[in-house]
């Protein structure tokens, strides 16, 4: 059923400022719950999926179930939400739903996004006390994927500056699969970007997952590592 799920369109992907430094800002790509609902409706029909929430050990989980058209049985996938700064229950419900939909494959291609850095010349970086911040709004103008559902082309613009292009990843032929399931260039760039965002060292990842060399990371293990990093807070600017 996961293979039926389409890739996200450019206008369905949003940009969030992750870290702010005097030299520039880094951006993360994400989807919202409305996109998940739209894709589920398109793919499985209004009556072909359902969601429910459960509180386990004080954490709010979401279960997304999809009806198998052949057997008629409901297949479920679940994940837990994180707490936002406001409206705790609402933010946990929305986040757990989005994470459960990631488990179904909706937007999973965002894990292959490159490290997106916007230099200070292309973003308004301000200071409030000791804190740096950027209130500019960014968006994805275009995006392309390869046959492995990896991002190979990406253009990001600054909407606050009348759509000025601030980041571009030009599409290029994907690297042929290597022995042992080695990661593609796009996946390695994405992993390196998440390590920079979180401040987690590659050595830590290698020790945690018993990896002798980064080139030994398989596609399956890559998914686990990226999912764990996605739940890790960004390091302080």
Coordinates of C-alpha atoms in Angstrom, one line a residue:
X1 CA 0.0 0.0 0.0
X2 CA 2.9 2.3 0.7
X3 CA 4.0 2.1 -2.9
X4 CA 0.7 3.7 -4.0
X5 CA 1.5 6.9 -2.2
X6 CA 2.7 9.7 -4.4
X7 CA 5.5 12.1 -3.9
X8 CA 4.9 15.5 -2.5
X9 CA 4.4 18.5 -4.8
X10 CA 6.5 21.7 -4.3
X11 CA 3.5 23.7 -3.0
X12 CA 2.8 21.0 -0.4
X13 CA 6.2 21.4 1.2
X14 CA 6.9 24.1 3.8
X15 CA 10.2 25.6 5.0
X16 CA 11.0 26.1 8.7
X17 CA 14.0 28.1 10.0
X18 CA 16.0 25.6 12.0
X19 CA 19.1 27.4 13.2
X20 CA 20.0 31.1 13.0
X21 CA 23.6 32.4 13.0
X22 CA 25.1 35.7 12.1
X23 CA 26.4 34.1 8.9
X24 CA 23.0 32.8 7.8
X25 CA 20.1 30.4 8.5
X26 CA 19.5 26.7 7.9
X27 CA 16.1 25.5 6.8
X28 CA 14.2 22.2 7.2
X29 CA 11.5 20.9 4.9
X30 CA 8.3 19.6 6.4
X31 CA 4.6 18.9 5.6
X32 CA 1.5 19.7 7.6
X33 CA -1.5 17.5 8.6
X34 CA -3.7 18.9 5.8
X35 CA -1.3 17.5 3.3
X36 CA -1.4 14.1 4.9
X37 CA -5.2 14.1 4.9
X38 CA -5.3 15.1 1.2
X39 CA -2.9 12.4 0.2
X40 CA -4.8 9.8 2.2
X41 CA -8.1 10.8 0.6
X42 CA -6.6 10.8 -2.9
X43 CA -4.9 7.4 -2.4
X44 CA -7.3 5.4 -0.3
X45 CA -10.6 7.3 -0.6
X46 CA -12.7 9.1 2.1
X47 CA -13.7 5.8 3.6
X48 CA -10.5 3.9 3.1
X49 CA -8.6 5.3 6.1
X50 CA -9.1 6.4 9.7
X51 CA -7.2 7.8 12.6
X52 CA -7.4 7.4 16.3
X53 CA -5.4 8.7 19.3
X54 CA -4.2 6.9 22.4
X55 CA -2.5 8.1 25.6
X56 CA 0.3 5.8 26.6
X57 CA 2.5 6.6 29.6
X58 CA 1.5 10.2 29.4
X59 CA 2.3 10.5 25.7
X60 CA -0.2 11.0 22.9
X61 CA 0.0 8.5 20.1
X62 CA -1.8 8.4 16.8
X63 CA -2.8 5.3 14.9
X64 CA -3.5 5.6 11.2
X65 CA -5.4 2.6 9.7
X66 CA -5.8 1.8 6.0
X67 CA -8.3 -0.7 4.7
X68 CA -6.8 -3.4 2.5
X69 CA -9.1 -3.5 -0.6
X70 CA -8.5 -7.2 -1.2
X71 CA -8.9 -8.6 2.3
X72 CA -11.1 -5.9 3.8
X73 CA -8.9 -5.8 6.9
X74 CA -7.6 -2.7 8.5
X75 CA -3.8 -2.3 8.7
X76 CA -2.4 0.1 11.3
X77 CA 0.7 2.1 11.9
X78 CA 1.4 4.2 14.9
X79 CA 3.7 6.9 16.2
X80 CA 4.0 9.4 19.1
X81 CA 3.8 13.1 19.0
X82 CA 6.0 15.8 20.5
X83 CA 4.8 18.8 22.6
X84 CA 4.7 22.3 21.0
X85 CA 5.1 25.6 22.7
X86 CA 1.4 26.2 22.8
X87 CA -1.8 24.2 22.9
X88 CA -0.1 21.1 24.2
X89 CA -2.8 18.5 23.3
X90 CA -3.5 20.0 19.9
X91 CA 0.2 20.1 18.9
X92 CA 0.8 16.5 20.2
X93 CA -2.3 15.3 18.2
X94 CA -1.2 16.9 15.0
X95 CA 2.5 15.9 15.4
X96 CA 1.6 12.3 16.2
X97 CA -0.7 12.1 13.1
X98 CA 2.0 13.5 10.9
X99 CA 4.6 11.0 12.2
X100 CA 2.2 8.1 11.8
X101 CA 1.7 9.2 8.2
X102 CA 5.5 9.3 7.7
X103 CA 5.4 5.7 8.7
X104 CA 3.0 5.0 5.9
X105 CA 5.4 6.8 3.5
X106 CA 3.7 10.2 3.1
X107 CA 6.5 12.7 2.8
X108 CA 9.2 10.2 3.6
X109 CA 11.2 11.6 0.7
X110 CA 11.8 14.7 2.8
X111 CA 14.4 12.7 4.8
X112 CA 16.6 12.8 1.7
X113 CA 16.6 16.6 1.6
X114 CA 20.0 18.3 1.4
X115 CA 21.4 20.6 4.0
X116 CA 19.8 23.9 3.1
X117 CA 21.8 27.0 4.1
X118 CA 20.8 30.6 3.3
X119 CA 23.6 33.1 3.7
X120 CA 23.0 36.3 5.8
X121 CA 22.9 38.4 2.6
X122 CA 19.7 36.6 1.5
X123 CA 17.9 36.6 4.9
X124 CA 17.1 39.3 7.4
X125 CA 18.8 38.2 10.6
X126 CA 17.9 40.2 13.7
X127 CA 18.8 40.2 17.3
X128 CA 16.7 40.4 20.4
X129 CA 18.8 40.5 23.5
X130 CA 21.2 37.6 23.1
X131 CA 19.0 35.8 20.7
X132 CA 19.3 35.8 16.9
X133 CA 16.1 35.3 14.9
X134 CA 14.8 35.5 11.3
X135 CA 11.2 36.2 10.5
X136 CA 11.5 35.9 6.7
X137 CA 9.2 33.3 5.1
X138 CA 10.7 30.8 2.7
X139 CA 9.0 28.4 0.3
X140 CA 9.8 25.6 -2.2
X141 CA 9.4 26.8 -5.7
X142 CA 10.4 23.5 -7.4
X143 CA 11.4 20.0 -6.5
X144 CA 12.3 16.8 -8.4
X145 CA 13.0 13.2 -7.5
X146 CA 14.8 10.2 -8.9
X147 CA 13.3 6.7 -9.3
X148 CA 14.4 5.9 -5.7
X149 CA 12.1 8.7 -4.4
X150 CA 15.1 10.8 -3.4
X151 CA 15.3 14.6 -3.8
X152 CA 17.6 15.4 -6.7
X153 CA 16.6 18.9 -7.5
X154 CA 15.3 21.7 -5.2
X155 CA 14.8 25.5 -5.4
X156 CA 13.9 27.6 -2.3
X157 CA 12.9 31.2 -2.5
X158 CA 12.5 34.0 0.1
X159 CA 8.9 35.1 -0.1
X160 CA 9.6 38.1 2.1
X161 CA 11.9 39.4 -0.6
X162 CA 9.5 38.9 -3.5
X163 CA 10.4 35.4 -4.3
X164 CA 14.2 35.8 -4.5
X165 CA 15.9 32.5 -5.0
X166 CA 18.1 31.7 -2.0
X167 CA 19.0 28.0 -2.5
X168 CA 19.3 25.7 -5.5
X169 CA 20.1 22.0 -5.8
X170 CA 20.4 21.2 -9.5
X171 CA 19.1 17.9 -10.6
X172 CA 21.8 15.5 -11.7
X173 CA 21.9 11.8 -12.6
X174 CA 21.7 9.5 -9.5
X175 CA 24.7 7.4 -8.5
X176 CA 24.3 3.8 -9.4
X177 CA 23.6 1.5 -6.4
X178 CA 26.8 0.3 -4.7
X179 CA 27.6 -3.1 -3.1
X180 CA 26.2 -3.5 0.4
X181 CA 23.4 -1.0 -0.2
X182 CA 25.6 2.1 0.2
X183 CA 23.8 5.4 0.4
X184 CA 23.3 7.7 -2.6
X185 CA 24.8 11.1 -2.7
X186 CA 21.5 12.7 -1.8
X187 CA 21.0 10.5 1.2
X188 CA 24.6 11.2 2.5
X189 CA 24.1 15.0 2.1
X190 CA 20.8 14.7 4.0
X191 CA 22.4 12.7 6.8
X192 CA 25.3 15.2 7.1
X193 CA 22.8 18.0 7.2
X194 CA 20.9 16.4 10.0
X195 CA 24.1 15.8 11.9
X196 CA 25.1 19.5 11.6
X197 CA 21.6 20.6 12.7
X198 CA 21.5 18.4 15.8
X199 CA 25.2 18.6 16.7
X200 CA 25.4 14.8 16.8
X201 CA 28.7 13.5 15.6
X202 CA 29.1 10.8 13.0
X203 CA 31.2 8.9 15.6
X204 CA 28.2 8.8 17.9
X205 CA 26.0 7.4 15.1
X206 CA 28.6 4.7 14.3
X207 CA 28.9 3.7 18.0
X208 CA 25.1 3.7 18.5
X209 CA 24.4 1.5 15.5
X210 CA 27.6 -0.5 15.5
X211 CA 28.8 0.8 12.2
X212 CA 32.4 0.4 11.2
X213 CA 32.4 3.0 8.4
X214 CA 29.7 5.5 7.2
X215 CA 29.9 3.8 3.8
X216 CA 28.5 0.6 5.5
X217 CA 25.1 2.3 6.3
X218 CA 22.3 0.5 4.4
X219 CA 19.1 2.1 3.2
X220 CA 17.1 0.5 5.9
X221 CA 19.5 1.7 8.7
X222 CA 19.6 5.1 7.1
X223 CA 15.8 5.4 7.6
X224 CA 16.1 4.5 11.2
X225 CA 19.0 7.0 11.8
X226 CA 17.1 9.8 10.0
X227 CA 13.9 9.1 12.0
X228 CA 15.9 9.3 15.3
X229 CA 17.6 12.5 14.2
X230 CA 14.3 14.1 13.2
X231 CA 13.1 13.7 16.8
X232 CA 16.3 15.4 18.1
X233 CA 16.3 19.1 18.8
X234 CA 18.5 21.5 16.9
X235 CA 21.6 22.5 18.7
X236 CA 21.8 26.1 20.0
X237 CA 22.8 28.7 17.4

